[in-house]
Short mmCIF file of C-alpha atoms in Angstrom, two decimals:
data_model
loop_
_atom_site.label_atom_id
_atom_site.label_comp_id
_atom_site.label_asym_id
_atom_site.label_seq_id
_atom_site.Cartn_x
_atom_site.Cartn_y
_atom_site.Cartn_z
CA MET C 1 -75.82 66.82 -18.85
CA SER C 2 -75.42 64.23 -16.13
CA PRO C 3 -75.60 65.20 -12.47
CA PRO C 4 -72.56 65.67 -10.25
CA GLU C 5 -71.56 63.08 -7.68
CA ARG C 6 -74.52 62.05 -5.52
CA THR C 7 -74.54 63.03 -1.89
CA SER C 8 -77.05 62.66 0.88
CA PRO C 9 -80.35 64.33 -0.05
CA ALA C 10 -80.54 67.87 1.21
CA ARG C 11 -83.56 69.16 3.03
CA PRO C 12 -85.71 71.47 0.95
CA ARG C 13 -85.05 75.09 1.71
CA ARG C 14 -87.90 77.19 2.89
CA LYS C 15 -88.17 80.39 0.99
CA ARG C 16 -88.27 83.10 3.59
CA ILE C 17 -89.61 86.42 2.38
CA THR C 18 -88.56 89.27 4.60
CA TYR C 19 -89.90 92.78 4.36
CA ARG C 20 -87.43 95.40 5.48
CA ARG C 21 -88.33 99.02 5.68
CA ARG C 22 -85.60 101.52 5.08
CA LEU C 23 -84.29 103.10 8.27
CA ARG C 24 -85.27 106.54 7.03
CA SER C 25 -88.85 105.41 6.44
CA ARG C 26 -89.00 103.91 9.91
CA ILE C 27 -87.85 107.20 11.48
CA ILE C 28 -90.49 109.15 9.54
CA LEU C 29 -93.15 106.60 10.47
CA SER C 30 -92.14 106.83 14.14
CA PHE C 31 -92.56 110.62 14.16
CA PHE C 32 -95.87 110.31 12.32
CA LEU C 33 -97.26 107.75 14.75
CA LEU C 34 -95.94 109.71 17.74
CA GLY C 35 -97.59 112.93 16.56
CA LEU C 36 -100.84 111.16 15.70
CA GLY C 37 -100.92 109.28 18.99
CA LEU C 38 -100.14 112.29 21.19
CA THR C 39 -102.56 114.68 19.50
CA SER C 40 -105.30 112.05 19.43
CA LEU C 41 -104.75 111.32 23.12
CA ILE C 42 -104.83 115.03 24.00
CA ALA C 43 -107.98 115.56 21.93
CA ALA C 44 -109.74 112.54 23.44
CA SER C 45 -108.73 113.62 26.95
CA THR C 46 -109.99 117.14 26.29
CA VAL C 47 -113.37 115.91 25.08
CA TYR C 48 -113.71 113.47 27.97
CA LEU C 49 -112.74 116.00 30.65
CA ARG C 50 -114.93 118.73 29.13
CA ASN C 51 -117.97 116.45 29.03
CA ARG C 52 -117.38 115.20 32.53
CA VAL C 53 -116.85 118.63 34.05
CA GLU C 54 -119.76 120.08 32.09
CA ASN C 55 -122.10 117.31 33.20
CA GLN C 56 -121.01 117.66 36.81
CA VAL C 57 -121.40 121.45 36.79
CA ILE C 58 -124.81 121.37 35.08
CA ALA C 59 -126.05 118.57 37.32
CA ALA C 60 -124.92 120.39 40.46
CA ALA C 61 -126.44 123.68 39.27
CA LEU C 62 -129.76 122.06 38.32
CA THR C 63 -130.00 120.16 41.59
CA LYS C 64 -129.26 123.32 43.57
CA ASN C 65 -131.74 125.44 41.59
CA ASN C 66 -134.40 122.73 41.74
CA ASP C 67 -134.04 122.57 45.53
CA ALA C 68 -134.26 126.36 45.66
CA PHE C 69 -137.35 126.20 43.44
CA ALA C 70 -138.96 123.64 45.77
CA ASP C 71 -138.08 125.63 48.89
CA GLY C 72 -139.52 128.81 47.33
CA PHE C 73 -142.70 126.97 46.44
CA TYR C 74 -143.13 125.72 50.00
CA ARG C 75 -142.68 129.29 51.25
CA ASP C 76 -145.12 130.72 48.69
CA PRO C 77 -147.52 128.11 47.28
CA ASN C 78 -148.90 130.63 44.80
CA THR C 79 -145.73 130.14 42.73
CA PHE C 80 -146.69 127.67 40.04
CA GLY C 81 -143.47 127.71 38.05
CA ILE C 82 -140.47 129.72 36.94
CA GLN C 83 -139.48 130.50 33.35
CA PHE C 84 -136.06 131.67 32.21
CA GLU C 85 -134.41 131.84 28.82
CA LYS C 86 -132.84 128.41 29.18
CA ILE C 87 -134.30 127.09 32.45
CA GLN C 88 -137.90 126.07 33.01
CA GLY C 89 -139.23 124.97 36.41
CA ARG C 90 -142.55 123.18 37.02
CA GLN C 91 -144.18 121.56 40.01
CA PHE C 92 -147.04 119.05 40.17
CA SER C 93 -149.15 117.74 42.99
CA THR C 94 -148.95 114.02 43.62
CA ARG C 95 -152.75 113.99 43.31
CA LYS C 96 -152.49 115.20 39.72
CA THR C 97 -149.61 113.14 38.32
CA ASP C 98 -151.54 112.71 35.10
CA ARG C 99 -150.55 116.27 34.24
CA VAL C 100 -146.86 115.37 34.43
CA PRO C 101 -145.36 114.96 30.93
CA GLU C 102 -145.09 111.31 30.05
CA ALA C 103 -141.30 111.54 29.54
CA TRP C 104 -140.88 112.89 33.10
CA ARG C 105 -143.40 110.78 34.98
CA ASP C 106 -141.32 107.69 35.81
CA LEU C 107 -137.95 109.37 36.27
CA PRO C 108 -136.32 108.95 39.71
CA ASN C 109 -134.77 111.77 41.69
CA GLY C 110 -131.62 113.16 40.11
CA VAL C 111 -130.52 114.75 36.85
CA HIS C 112 -131.38 113.16 33.48
CA GLU C 113 -130.69 114.02 29.83
CA ILE C 114 -133.80 113.92 27.64
CA ALA C 115 -134.20 114.32 23.89
CA GLU C 116 -137.64 115.18 22.53
CA THR C 117 -138.94 115.83 19.03
CA ASP C 118 -141.49 118.60 18.43
CA PRO C 119 -144.44 116.90 16.68
CA GLN C 120 -145.29 120.10 14.77
CA THR C 121 -141.85 121.28 13.57
CA GLY C 122 -139.94 117.99 13.83
CA ALA C 123 -137.11 119.80 15.58
CA GLN C 124 -135.29 117.94 18.30
CA ARG C 125 -134.88 119.45 21.72
CA VAL C 126 -132.25 118.19 24.12
CA TYR C 127 -132.23 119.29 27.74
CA LYS C 128 -131.15 118.29 31.21
CA LEU C 129 -133.94 117.62 33.70
CA ALA C 130 -133.51 117.80 37.47
CA VAL C 131 -136.12 115.71 39.30
CA ARG C 132 -137.22 115.99 42.96
CA LYS C 133 -140.17 113.96 44.10
CA ASP C 134 -141.53 114.76 47.58
CA ALA C 135 -144.52 113.24 49.31
CA GLU C 136 -146.99 115.94 48.20
CA TYR C 137 -145.30 117.61 45.22
CA TRP C 138 -142.96 116.77 42.37
CA PHE C 139 -140.53 119.42 41.17
CA PHE C 140 -138.88 119.48 37.75
CA LEU C 141 -136.22 121.89 36.49
CA ALA C 142 -135.32 121.66 32.77
CA TYR C 143 -132.15 123.18 31.30
CA ASP C 144 -131.79 123.57 27.53
CA ILE C 145 -128.37 122.32 26.42
CA ALA C 146 -128.69 123.05 22.68
CA GLU C 147 -126.00 125.71 22.84
CA GLU C 148 -123.73 123.37 24.78
CA ARG C 149 -124.25 120.68 22.14
CA GLU C 150 -123.34 123.12 19.39
CA SER C 151 -120.31 124.28 21.37
CA LYS C 152 -119.29 120.65 21.88
CA ALA C 153 -119.61 119.95 18.13
CA ARG C 154 -117.44 122.98 17.33
CA LEU C 155 -114.87 121.87 19.86
CA ASN C 156 -114.78 118.37 18.36
CA ARG C 157 -114.27 119.79 14.87
CA ALA C 158 -111.50 122.05 16.13
CA LEU C 159 -109.82 119.15 17.90
CA MET C 160 -110.01 116.96 14.77
CA LEU C 161 -108.46 119.75 12.74
CA SER C 162 -105.71 120.19 15.34
CA VAL C 163 -105.01 116.43 15.25
CA PHE C 164 -104.63 116.60 11.46
CA VAL C 165 -102.43 119.72 11.59
CA PHE C 166 -100.14 118.44 14.33
CA THR C 167 -99.89 115.00 12.70
CA LEU C 168 -98.88 116.64 9.43
CA LEU C 169 -96.39 118.78 11.35
CA SER C 170 -94.98 115.64 13.00
CA LEU C 171 -94.63 114.03 9.57
CA LEU C 172 -92.69 117.05 8.25
CA VAL C 173 -90.49 117.14 11.35
CA GLY C 174 -89.87 113.40 11.00
CA TRP C 175 -88.97 113.83 7.32
CA TRP C 176 -86.50 116.59 8.19
CA ALA C 177 -85.05 114.69 11.17
CA ALA C 178 -84.69 111.50 9.14
CA ALA C 179 -82.80 113.38 6.43
CA ARG C 180 -80.46 114.88 9.03
CA VAL C 181 -79.96 111.61 10.88
CA MET C 182 -79.52 109.45 7.79
CA SER C 183 -77.23 111.75 5.81
CA PRO C 184 -74.02 110.46 7.55
CA VAL C 185 -75.16 106.86 7.08
CA THR C 186 -75.89 107.50 3.40
CA GLU C 187 -72.49 109.14 2.94
CA LEU C 188 -70.83 106.19 4.69
CA ALA C 189 -72.59 103.74 2.36
CA GLN C 190 -71.54 105.75 -0.73
CA ARG C 191 -67.91 105.95 0.39
CA LEU C 192 -67.92 102.25 1.22
CA ARG C 193 -69.33 101.46 -2.22
CA ARG C 194 -66.68 103.57 -3.95
CA SER C 195 -63.85 102.08 -1.89
CA GLY C 196 -64.61 98.61 -3.27
CA ARG C 197 -63.47 99.64 -6.75
CA SER C 198 -59.79 99.70 -5.82
CA ALA C 199 -57.47 97.06 -4.40
CA GLU C 200 -56.56 99.25 -1.42
CA PRO C 201 -59.64 100.29 0.55
CA GLU C 202 -60.16 103.96 1.42
CA ALA C 203 -60.07 104.99 5.08
CA LEU C 204 -63.58 105.95 6.18
CA ALA C 205 -63.27 107.12 9.81
CA THR C 206 -61.42 110.33 8.88
CA HIS C 207 -64.50 111.67 7.09
CA PHE C 208 -66.92 111.40 10.02
CA ALA C 209 -67.37 112.93 13.46
CA GLU C 210 -66.78 111.12 16.75
CA ASP C 211 -70.29 109.72 17.02
CA GLU C 212 -72.07 106.45 16.35
CA VAL C 213 -71.49 106.71 12.60
CA GLY C 214 -67.82 107.47 13.22
CA GLU C 215 -67.56 104.37 15.44
CA LEU C 216 -69.17 102.33 12.68
CA ALA C 217 -66.70 103.74 10.16
CA LYS C 218 -63.80 102.80 12.45
CA ALA C 219 -65.16 99.28 12.79
CA LEU C 220 -65.49 99.01 9.01
CA ASP C 221 -61.93 100.26 8.53
CA ASP C 222 -60.65 97.68 11.00
CA TYR C 223 -62.65 94.91 9.34
CA SER C 224 -61.47 96.01 5.89
CA ALA C 225 -57.83 96.00 7.02
CA ARG C 226 -58.12 92.53 8.51
CA LEU C 227 -59.96 91.21 5.45
CA THR C 228 -57.38 92.73 3.10
CA GLU C 229 -54.61 91.08 5.09
CA VAL C 230 -56.37 87.71 4.91
CA VAL C 231 -56.85 88.05 1.14
CA LYS C 232 -53.21 89.00 0.66
CA ARG C 233 -52.03 86.01 2.67
CA ASP C 234 -54.39 83.75 0.75
CA ARG C 235 -53.12 85.01 -2.60
CA GLU C 236 -49.50 84.68 -1.53
CA PHE C 237 -50.16 81.17 -0.27
CA ASN C 238 -51.87 80.12 -3.52
CA ALA C 239 -49.07 81.63 -5.57
CA ASP C 240 -46.43 79.84 -3.49
CA VAL C 241 -48.30 76.54 -3.66
CA SER C 242 -48.78 76.87 -7.41
CA HIS C 243 -45.10 77.65 -7.88
CA GLU C 244 -44.00 74.75 -5.69
CA LEU C 245 -46.32 72.32 -7.47
CA ARG C 246 -45.05 73.30 -10.89
CA THR C 247 -41.55 71.96 -10.09
CA PRO C 248 -42.51 68.30 -9.41
CA LEU C 249 -44.97 68.37 -12.29
CA ALA C 250 -42.22 69.56 -14.61
CA VAL C 251 -40.06 66.68 -13.39
CA ILE C 252 -42.91 64.23 -14.04
CA ARG C 253 -43.48 65.66 -17.51
CA GLY C 254 -39.82 65.39 -18.43
CA ALA C 255 -39.50 61.84 -17.12
CA VAL C 256 -42.63 60.69 -18.96
CA GLU C 257 -41.48 62.28 -22.22
CA LEU C 258 -38.10 60.55 -21.95
CA MET C 259 -39.70 57.19 -21.26
CA LEU C 260 -42.16 57.59 -24.14
CA ASN C 261 -39.27 58.30 -26.52
CA LYS C 262 -37.77 54.91 -25.80
CA PRO C 263 -38.55 52.52 -28.69
CA ASP C 264 -38.36 49.30 -26.63
CA ILE C 265 -41.35 49.88 -24.28
CA ASP C 266 -44.39 47.69 -24.76
CA ASP C 267 -47.86 49.01 -25.60
CA LYS C 268 -49.26 48.47 -22.09
CA THR C 269 -46.51 50.52 -20.52
CA ARG C 270 -46.84 53.20 -23.21
CA SER C 271 -50.60 53.43 -22.48
CA ARG C 272 -49.96 53.90 -18.77
CA LEU C 273 -47.30 56.53 -19.44
CA GLN C 274 -49.67 58.42 -21.70
CA ARG C 275 -52.26 58.33 -18.93
CA VAL C 276 -49.69 59.77 -16.53
CA GLN C 277 -48.90 62.42 -19.11
CA ARG C 278 -52.57 63.39 -19.43
CA ALA C 279 -52.95 63.54 -15.64
CA GLU C 280 -49.88 65.78 -15.43
CA GLN C 281 -51.32 68.10 -18.07
CA GLN C 282 -54.64 68.29 -16.21
CA CYS C 283 -52.84 69.17 -12.98
CA THR C 284 -50.83 71.83 -14.77
CA ASP C 285 -53.98 73.38 -16.27
CA LEU C 286 -55.75 73.26 -12.91
CA ILE C 287 -52.84 74.96 -11.15
CA SER C 288 -52.77 77.69 -13.80
CA ALA C 289 -56.49 78.29 -13.37
CA LEU C 290 -56.17 78.42 -9.59
CA LEU C 291 -53.29 80.87 -9.91
CA LEU C 292 -55.45 83.16 -12.04
CA LEU C 293 -58.23 82.99 -9.46
CA SER C 294 -55.86 83.73 -6.59
CA ARG C 295 -54.56 86.83 -8.38
CA ASN C 296 -58.12 88.01 -9.10
CA GLU C 297 -57.06 88.88 -12.63
CA ARG C 298 -58.94 88.76 -15.89
CA GLY C 299 -57.05 86.21 -17.96
CA HIS C 300 -56.64 86.72 -21.68
CA GLY C 301 -55.89 84.37 -24.51
CA ASN C 302 -56.98 83.15 -27.90
CA THR C 303 -58.26 79.66 -27.17
CA ASP C 304 -59.88 77.43 -29.77
CA VAL C 305 -62.63 75.66 -27.85
CA GLY C 306 -63.06 73.02 -30.56
CA LYS C 307 -59.42 72.05 -30.31
CA VAL C 308 -59.58 71.83 -26.54
CA ALA C 309 -62.78 69.73 -26.69
CA GLU C 310 -61.21 67.35 -29.19
CA GLN C 311 -58.16 66.84 -26.98
CA LEU C 312 -60.33 66.20 -23.93
CA LEU C 313 -62.53 63.72 -25.77
CA ASP C 314 -59.44 61.85 -26.98
CA ALA C 315 -58.15 61.75 -23.42
CA HIS C 316 -61.44 60.38 -22.11
CA ARG C 317 -61.62 57.72 -24.81
CA GLY C 318 -58.60 56.09 -23.24
CA GLN C 319 -60.38 56.01 -19.86
CA LEU C 320 -63.71 54.49 -20.86
CA GLY C 321 -62.73 51.06 -19.55
CA GLY C 322 -64.87 49.19 -22.05
CA LYS C 323 -68.09 51.18 -21.45
CA PRO C 324 -70.20 51.33 -24.65
CA ILE C 325 -70.11 55.11 -24.97
CA GLU C 326 -69.51 57.11 -28.13
CA LEU C 327 -67.74 60.46 -27.67
CA VAL C 328 -68.81 62.90 -30.39
CA LEU C 329 -67.64 66.45 -31.21
CA ASP C 330 -70.06 68.62 -33.18
CA ARG C 331 -68.01 71.67 -34.21
CA GLY C 332 -70.81 73.65 -35.75
CA PRO C 333 -70.64 75.96 -38.77
CA SER C 334 -67.71 78.08 -37.51
CA ALA C 335 -64.84 77.84 -35.05
CA LEU C 336 -65.46 79.03 -31.49
CA VAL C 337 -62.54 81.10 -30.18
CA VAL C 338 -62.73 82.76 -26.74
CA ASP C 339 -60.61 85.42 -25.05
CA ALA C 340 -59.52 83.32 -22.07
CA PRO C 341 -56.44 81.31 -21.00
CA GLU C 342 -56.44 77.80 -22.41
CA SER C 343 -55.87 76.32 -18.96
CA ALA C 344 -59.09 77.88 -17.63
CA VAL C 345 -61.11 76.62 -20.60
CA VAL C 346 -59.62 73.13 -20.18
CA VAL C 347 -60.56 72.97 -16.49
CA ALA C 348 -64.14 74.21 -17.04
CA LEU C 349 -64.86 72.00 -20.05
CA ASN C 350 -63.14 68.95 -18.61
CA ASN C 351 -65.38 69.08 -15.53
CA LEU C 352 -68.47 68.88 -17.73
CA ILE C 353 -67.16 66.17 -20.03
CA GLY C 354 -65.75 64.10 -17.17
CA ASN C 355 -69.03 64.31 -15.29
CA ALA C 356 -70.99 63.23 -18.37
CA VAL C 357 -68.68 60.26 -19.06
CA LYS C 358 -68.77 59.18 -15.42
CA TYR C 359 -72.56 58.93 -15.13
CA THR C 360 -73.33 57.66 -18.63
CA GLN C 361 -73.33 53.87 -18.67
CA ALA C 362 -74.19 53.48 -22.35
CA GLY C 363 -75.01 55.70 -25.29
CA SER C 364 -73.17 58.85 -26.22
CA VAL C 365 -71.61 62.06 -24.93
CA THR C 366 -71.77 64.92 -27.43
CA VAL C 367 -69.93 68.23 -27.23
CA ARG C 368 -71.76 70.71 -29.46
CA LEU C 369 -70.23 74.08 -30.28
CA HIS C 370 -72.35 77.14 -31.07
CA ASP C 371 -71.44 80.74 -31.87
CA ARG C 372 -71.11 81.78 -28.19
CA THR C 373 -71.94 78.67 -26.14
CA VAL C 374 -70.95 75.03 -25.66
CA ASP C 375 -73.42 72.21 -24.89
CA VAL C 376 -72.37 68.93 -23.29
CA ILE C 377 -75.18 66.42 -23.95
CA ASP C 378 -75.25 62.86 -22.66
CA THR C 379 -77.64 59.92 -22.44
CA GLY C 380 -77.16 59.40 -18.71
CA PRO C 381 -79.88 59.35 -16.01
CA GLY C 382 -80.01 63.12 -15.75
CA LEU C 383 -81.33 65.09 -12.78
CA SER C 384 -84.53 64.41 -10.90
CA ALA C 385 -87.24 67.06 -10.72
CA GLU C 386 -86.42 67.74 -7.07
#
């Protein structure tokens, strides 16, 4: 089929793919992220504060005990060291620094964390070491933090479990809250969908409380009322226009029929009158089709498409203006009859045939009837790939 009338080339449309999450899913996701974020922040803060406070307390205690150990040694030089369950104190003379363990030797004053591996058992020992280096003696106080490490690991596992539990709880709360929040919106959508099945829309605001959803329902009711009024005015206008146009067309039809019945008119005048008659019939069919559309009704009829196509082809043969075009009707094996008003079929089929005749400069225009379809085939330029 030939293309419609050419207009200025349109810019290619960019296909925009948008991903929209359902409002309910977004509410659930918000609760989930909120629960995960808060519990993770609390857990991270707990770990950070515990480590900081623990390090400060241990460092202060080791420094204090190491100073006490040094002061006690200066009071009683016969004290060579102290040994507790978790604390070990040792002192070395600066003249015998080779006896200082290699891991301690170069450490400055202060508290340090040291990890050592027992060469015999392969077990790792982690401890805090307080260092005090005086002019004549070096003092070291070691504090085993294995139990603290184990306690810290247990705390971390407990915090991870609490993050999982509270995140899951947030997800369940979000699911419940989303269902409660979205239930009025879902009901509004269902009522709005059902109201479209009738000509008169159903009032929505009466079914909802005085909240945001109720305000939305009121706005929809107002919009529906205004839209219904516009549609009614449009239908009334189309019906009035169709009725008013039928009167002059009936006058034209009657005048043309009277003039065609006169035996003394020449062939040229008769051809022009027949063209006026065909134009009047096209206008009548178009007005009937527009009236059906304005009423929003399903038209019925028993229209023979082959007969309509033959009449349209005959009408277009008189308008070829000398163009070398052959108009062909291929009826097919059986007649094609449709349940539609003849005027609507005439308008639809005439648009296709007229378009094909207009853009075909030479060749043929063929109307081919099938069991349920009609093809209008021409030898015109056709449509470009774009």
